[in-house]
Short mmCIF file of C-alpha atoms in Angstrom, two decimals:
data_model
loop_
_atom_site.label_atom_id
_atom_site.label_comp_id
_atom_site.label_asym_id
_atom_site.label_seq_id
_atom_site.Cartn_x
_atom_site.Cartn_y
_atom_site.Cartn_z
CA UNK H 1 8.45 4.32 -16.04
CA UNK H 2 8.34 2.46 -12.90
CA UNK H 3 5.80 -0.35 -12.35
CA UNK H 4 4.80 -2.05 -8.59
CA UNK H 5 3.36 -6.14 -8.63
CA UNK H 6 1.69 -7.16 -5.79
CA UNK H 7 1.19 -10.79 -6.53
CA UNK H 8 -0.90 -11.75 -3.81
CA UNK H 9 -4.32 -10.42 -4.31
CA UNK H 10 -5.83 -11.82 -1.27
CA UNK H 11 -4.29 -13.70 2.05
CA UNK H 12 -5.65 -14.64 5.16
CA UNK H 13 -3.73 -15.70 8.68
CA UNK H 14 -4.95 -16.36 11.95
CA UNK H 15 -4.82 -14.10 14.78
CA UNK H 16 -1.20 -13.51 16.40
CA UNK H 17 0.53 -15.19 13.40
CA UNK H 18 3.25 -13.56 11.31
CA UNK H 19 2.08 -12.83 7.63
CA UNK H 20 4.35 -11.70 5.03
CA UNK H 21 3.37 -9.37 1.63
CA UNK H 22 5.22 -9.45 -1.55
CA UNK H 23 6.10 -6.63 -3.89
CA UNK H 24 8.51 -6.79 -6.23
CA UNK H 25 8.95 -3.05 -8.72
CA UNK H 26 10.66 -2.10 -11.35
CA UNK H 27 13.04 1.08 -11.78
CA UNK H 28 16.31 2.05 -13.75
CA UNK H 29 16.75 5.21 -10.88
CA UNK H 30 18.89 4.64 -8.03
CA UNK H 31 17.37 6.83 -5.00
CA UNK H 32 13.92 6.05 -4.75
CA UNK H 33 11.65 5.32 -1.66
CA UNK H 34 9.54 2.62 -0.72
CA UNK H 35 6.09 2.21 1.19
CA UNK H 36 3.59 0.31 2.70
CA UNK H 37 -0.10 1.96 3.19
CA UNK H 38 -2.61 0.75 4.13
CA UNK H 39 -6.33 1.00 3.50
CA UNK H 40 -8.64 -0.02 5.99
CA UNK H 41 -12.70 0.36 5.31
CA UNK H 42 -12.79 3.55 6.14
CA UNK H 43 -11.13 4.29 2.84
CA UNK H 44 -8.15 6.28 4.21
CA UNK H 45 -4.88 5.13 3.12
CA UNK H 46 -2.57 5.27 6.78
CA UNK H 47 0.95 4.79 5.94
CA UNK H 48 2.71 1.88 7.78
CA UNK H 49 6.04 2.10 6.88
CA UNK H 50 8.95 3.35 4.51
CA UNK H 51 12.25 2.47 2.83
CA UNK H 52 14.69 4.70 1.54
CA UNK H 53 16.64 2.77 -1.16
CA UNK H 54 20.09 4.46 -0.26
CA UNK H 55 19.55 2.90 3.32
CA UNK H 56 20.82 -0.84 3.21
CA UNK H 57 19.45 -1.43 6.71
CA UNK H 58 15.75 -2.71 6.77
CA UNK H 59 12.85 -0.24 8.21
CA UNK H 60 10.99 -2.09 11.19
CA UNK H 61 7.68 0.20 12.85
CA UNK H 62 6.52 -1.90 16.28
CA UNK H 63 4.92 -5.03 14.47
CA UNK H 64 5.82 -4.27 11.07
CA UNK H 65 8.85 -4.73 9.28
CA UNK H 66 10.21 -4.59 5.74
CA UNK H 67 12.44 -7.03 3.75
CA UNK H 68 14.24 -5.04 1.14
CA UNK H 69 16.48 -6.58 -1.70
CA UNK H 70 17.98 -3.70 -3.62
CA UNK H 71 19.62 -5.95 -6.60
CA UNK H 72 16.18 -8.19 -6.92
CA UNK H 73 13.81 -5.13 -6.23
CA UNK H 74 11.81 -6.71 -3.82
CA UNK H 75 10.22 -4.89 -0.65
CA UNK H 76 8.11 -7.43 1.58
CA UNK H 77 5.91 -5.84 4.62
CA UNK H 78 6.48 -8.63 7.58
CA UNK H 79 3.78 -8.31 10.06
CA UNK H 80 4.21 -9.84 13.50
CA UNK H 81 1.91 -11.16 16.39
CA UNK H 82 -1.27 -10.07 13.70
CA UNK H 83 -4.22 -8.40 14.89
CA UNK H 84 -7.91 -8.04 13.87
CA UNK H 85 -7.00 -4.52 13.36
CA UNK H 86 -4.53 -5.42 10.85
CA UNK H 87 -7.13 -6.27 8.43
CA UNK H 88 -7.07 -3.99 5.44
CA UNK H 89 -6.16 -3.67 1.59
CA UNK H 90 -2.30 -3.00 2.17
CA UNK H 91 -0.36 -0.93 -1.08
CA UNK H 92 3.10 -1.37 -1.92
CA UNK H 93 4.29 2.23 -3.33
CA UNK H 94 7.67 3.80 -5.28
CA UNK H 95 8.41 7.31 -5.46
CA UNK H 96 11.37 8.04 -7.04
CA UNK H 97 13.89 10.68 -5.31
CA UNK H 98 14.28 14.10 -6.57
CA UNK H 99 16.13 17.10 -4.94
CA UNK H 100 13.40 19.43 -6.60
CA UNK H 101 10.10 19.47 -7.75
CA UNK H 102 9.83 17.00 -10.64
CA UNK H 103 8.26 13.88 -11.94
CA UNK H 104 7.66 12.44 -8.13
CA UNK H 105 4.45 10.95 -7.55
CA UNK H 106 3.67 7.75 -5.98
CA UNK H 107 3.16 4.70 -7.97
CA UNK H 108 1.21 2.04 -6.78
CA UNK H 109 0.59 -1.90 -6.40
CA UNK H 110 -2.68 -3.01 -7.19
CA UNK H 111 -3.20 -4.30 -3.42
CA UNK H 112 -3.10 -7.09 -1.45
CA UNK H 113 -6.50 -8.04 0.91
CA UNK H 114 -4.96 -9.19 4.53
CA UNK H 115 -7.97 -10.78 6.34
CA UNK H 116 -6.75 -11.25 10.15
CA UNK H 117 -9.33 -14.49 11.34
CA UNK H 118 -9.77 -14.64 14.67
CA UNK I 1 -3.63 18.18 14.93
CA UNK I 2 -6.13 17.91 12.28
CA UNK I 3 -5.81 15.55 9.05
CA UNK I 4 -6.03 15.84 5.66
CA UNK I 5 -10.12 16.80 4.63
CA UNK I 6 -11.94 15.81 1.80
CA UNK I 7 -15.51 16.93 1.27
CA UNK I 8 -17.71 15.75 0.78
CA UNK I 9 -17.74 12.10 1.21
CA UNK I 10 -19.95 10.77 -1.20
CA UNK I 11 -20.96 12.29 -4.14
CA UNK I 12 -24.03 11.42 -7.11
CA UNK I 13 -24.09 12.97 -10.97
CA UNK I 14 -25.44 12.43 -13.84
CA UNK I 15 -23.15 11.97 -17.03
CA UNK I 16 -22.44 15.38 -18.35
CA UNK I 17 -22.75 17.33 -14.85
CA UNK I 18 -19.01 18.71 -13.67
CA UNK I 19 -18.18 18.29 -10.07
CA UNK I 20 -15.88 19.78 -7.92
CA UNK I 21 -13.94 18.00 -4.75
CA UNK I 22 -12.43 19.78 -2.17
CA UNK I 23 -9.33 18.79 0.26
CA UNK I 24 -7.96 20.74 2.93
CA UNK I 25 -4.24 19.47 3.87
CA UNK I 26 -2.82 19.49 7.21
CA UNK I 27 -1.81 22.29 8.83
CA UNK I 28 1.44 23.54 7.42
CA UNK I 29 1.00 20.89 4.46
CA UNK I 30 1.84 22.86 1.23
CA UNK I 31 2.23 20.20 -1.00
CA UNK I 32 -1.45 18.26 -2.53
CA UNK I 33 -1.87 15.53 -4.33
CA UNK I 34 -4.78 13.77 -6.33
CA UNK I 35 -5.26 10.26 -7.06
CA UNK I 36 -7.90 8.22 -8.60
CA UNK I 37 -9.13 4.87 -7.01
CA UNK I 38 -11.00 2.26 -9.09
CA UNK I 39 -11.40 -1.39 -8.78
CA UNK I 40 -10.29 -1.67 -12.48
CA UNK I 41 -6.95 0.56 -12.71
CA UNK I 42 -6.29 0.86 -8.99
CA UNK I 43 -4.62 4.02 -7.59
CA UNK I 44 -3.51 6.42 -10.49
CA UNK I 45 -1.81 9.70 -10.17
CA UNK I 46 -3.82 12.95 -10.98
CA UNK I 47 -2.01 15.88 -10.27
CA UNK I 48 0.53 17.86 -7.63
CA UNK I 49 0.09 21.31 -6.40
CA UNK I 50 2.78 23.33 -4.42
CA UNK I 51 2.46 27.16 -3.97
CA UNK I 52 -0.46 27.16 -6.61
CA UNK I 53 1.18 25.89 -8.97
CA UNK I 54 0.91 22.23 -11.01
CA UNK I 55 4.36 20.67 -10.76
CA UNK I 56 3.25 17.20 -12.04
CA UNK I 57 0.51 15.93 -13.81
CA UNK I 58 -1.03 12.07 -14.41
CA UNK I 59 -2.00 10.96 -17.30
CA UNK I 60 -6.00 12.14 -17.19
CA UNK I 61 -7.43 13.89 -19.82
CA UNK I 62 -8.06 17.69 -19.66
CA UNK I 63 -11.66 17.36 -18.36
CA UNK I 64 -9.72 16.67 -15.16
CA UNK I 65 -8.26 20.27 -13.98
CA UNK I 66 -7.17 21.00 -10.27
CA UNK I 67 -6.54 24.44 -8.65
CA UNK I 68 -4.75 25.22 -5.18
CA UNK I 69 -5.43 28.35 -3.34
CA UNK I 70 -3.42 30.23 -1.01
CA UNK I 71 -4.22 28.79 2.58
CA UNK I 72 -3.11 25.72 0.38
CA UNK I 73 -6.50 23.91 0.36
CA UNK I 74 -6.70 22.64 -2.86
CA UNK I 75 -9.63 21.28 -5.57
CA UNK I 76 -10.48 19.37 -8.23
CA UNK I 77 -12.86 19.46 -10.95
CA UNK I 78 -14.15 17.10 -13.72
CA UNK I 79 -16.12 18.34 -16.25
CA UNK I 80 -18.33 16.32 -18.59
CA UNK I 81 -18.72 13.41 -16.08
CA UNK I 82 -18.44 9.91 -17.94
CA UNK I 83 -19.68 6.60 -15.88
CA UNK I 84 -15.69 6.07 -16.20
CA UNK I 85 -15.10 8.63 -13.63
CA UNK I 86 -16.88 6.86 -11.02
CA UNK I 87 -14.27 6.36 -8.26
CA UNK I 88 -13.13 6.92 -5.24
CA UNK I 89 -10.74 10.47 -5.27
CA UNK I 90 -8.07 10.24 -2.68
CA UNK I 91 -6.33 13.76 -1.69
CA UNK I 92 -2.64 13.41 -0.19
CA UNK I 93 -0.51 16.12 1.78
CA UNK I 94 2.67 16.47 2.55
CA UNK I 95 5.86 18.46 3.72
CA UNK I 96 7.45 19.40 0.00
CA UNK I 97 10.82 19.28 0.95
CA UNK I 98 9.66 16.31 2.79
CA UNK I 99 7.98 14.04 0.37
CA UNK I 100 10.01 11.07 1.49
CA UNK I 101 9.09 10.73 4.93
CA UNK I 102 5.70 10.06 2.85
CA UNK I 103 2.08 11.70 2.49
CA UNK I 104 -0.95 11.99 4.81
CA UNK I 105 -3.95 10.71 2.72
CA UNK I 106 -7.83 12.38 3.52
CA UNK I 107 -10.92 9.41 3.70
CA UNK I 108 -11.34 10.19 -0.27
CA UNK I 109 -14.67 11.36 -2.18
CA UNK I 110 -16.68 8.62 -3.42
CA UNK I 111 -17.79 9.74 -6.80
CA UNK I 112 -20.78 8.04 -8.66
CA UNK I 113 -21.97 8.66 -12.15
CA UNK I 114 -25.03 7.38 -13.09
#
């Protein structure tokens, strides 16, 4: 079974800064993706961003970015120049790859709270 | 184009009652998910649905049952409603032979037993 850690429940960073999230998973399969969602108060989880582990080069969407370390399993979410609107629960995610309908489902992090201060 | 549904938004029963959620996935979306959202065990997996079918399934028990019709909008029941249950239910759509590019996630049901 595959397990996500978000080890940072709750951060905070002033407006226009550069904030980065941890997540760090757990996996014996070798094609997998990777994702960032996030979950402002109006309860909808928005997807930010997404790895695919086969890729070596890192994902980057406008302000966000991703740091991804195969061998240590690590995917951080970089986000640059940080605004208010940034300020959400944000869930690291692992779906494992499969070429037909199987045992894929997203697995989640238990969240980090980004507060953007102005 | 439109997003993924969920109705209705917020949602009140009494332990014992049954409930049923609906979620309407984007246009062309054939593939639904379920997840559960609680403060205490985060986001867990319910079930998939793909041409009316359940190809996966969480680890809920069986009060938790899910159907998805032919116009793909899909829905989920729990019977025997426990205080436990209280949570937010998140619907997810996607592509199927797509899944990696991600899923579209609805605005959830909030669900409260009392």
């Amino acid at each position: 079974a595959q397990t996500v850690t978000q080890s940072q429940p709750e951060m905070s960073v002033q407006e226009a800064e550069t904030v980065t999230l941890s997540c760090t998973y757990d996996t014996s399969e070798s094609n997998y993706y990777l994702f960032w969602y996030k979950q402002p108060p109006s309860r909808q989880m928005i997807l930010v961003i997404r790895q695919e582990a086969y890729k070596q080069q890192n994902a980057t969407e406008n302000r966000f970015s991703v740091n991804f370390q195969k061998a240590a399993k690590s995917f951080s979410l970089k986000i640059s120049d940080s605004q208010l609107g940034d300020t959400a629960m944000y869930f690291c995610a692992f779906m494992k790859h499969m070429s037909n309908f199987g045992n894929e489902k997203l697995t989640f992090g238990t969240g980090t709270r980004l507060t953007i201060i102005p | 184009k439109a997003g993924v549904t969920q109705t209705p938004r917020y949602l009140i029963k009494t332990r014992g009652q049954q409930v049923t959620l609906s979620c309407s996935p984007i246009s062309g979306h054939r593939s639904v998910s379920w997840y559960q959202q609680t403060p205490g065990q985060g986001l867990q997996f319910l079930f998939e649905y793909f041409s009316e079918t359940q190809r996966n399934k969480g680890n809920f028990p069986g009060r938790f049952s899910g159907r998805q019709f032919s116009n793909s909008r899909s829905e989920m029941n729990v019977s025997t409603l426990e205080l436990g249950d209280s949570a937010l239910y998140l619907c997810a759509s996607s592509l199927a032979r797509d899944r990696g590019n991600g899923y579209t996630f609805g605005s959830g049901t909030r669900l409260t037993v009392v």
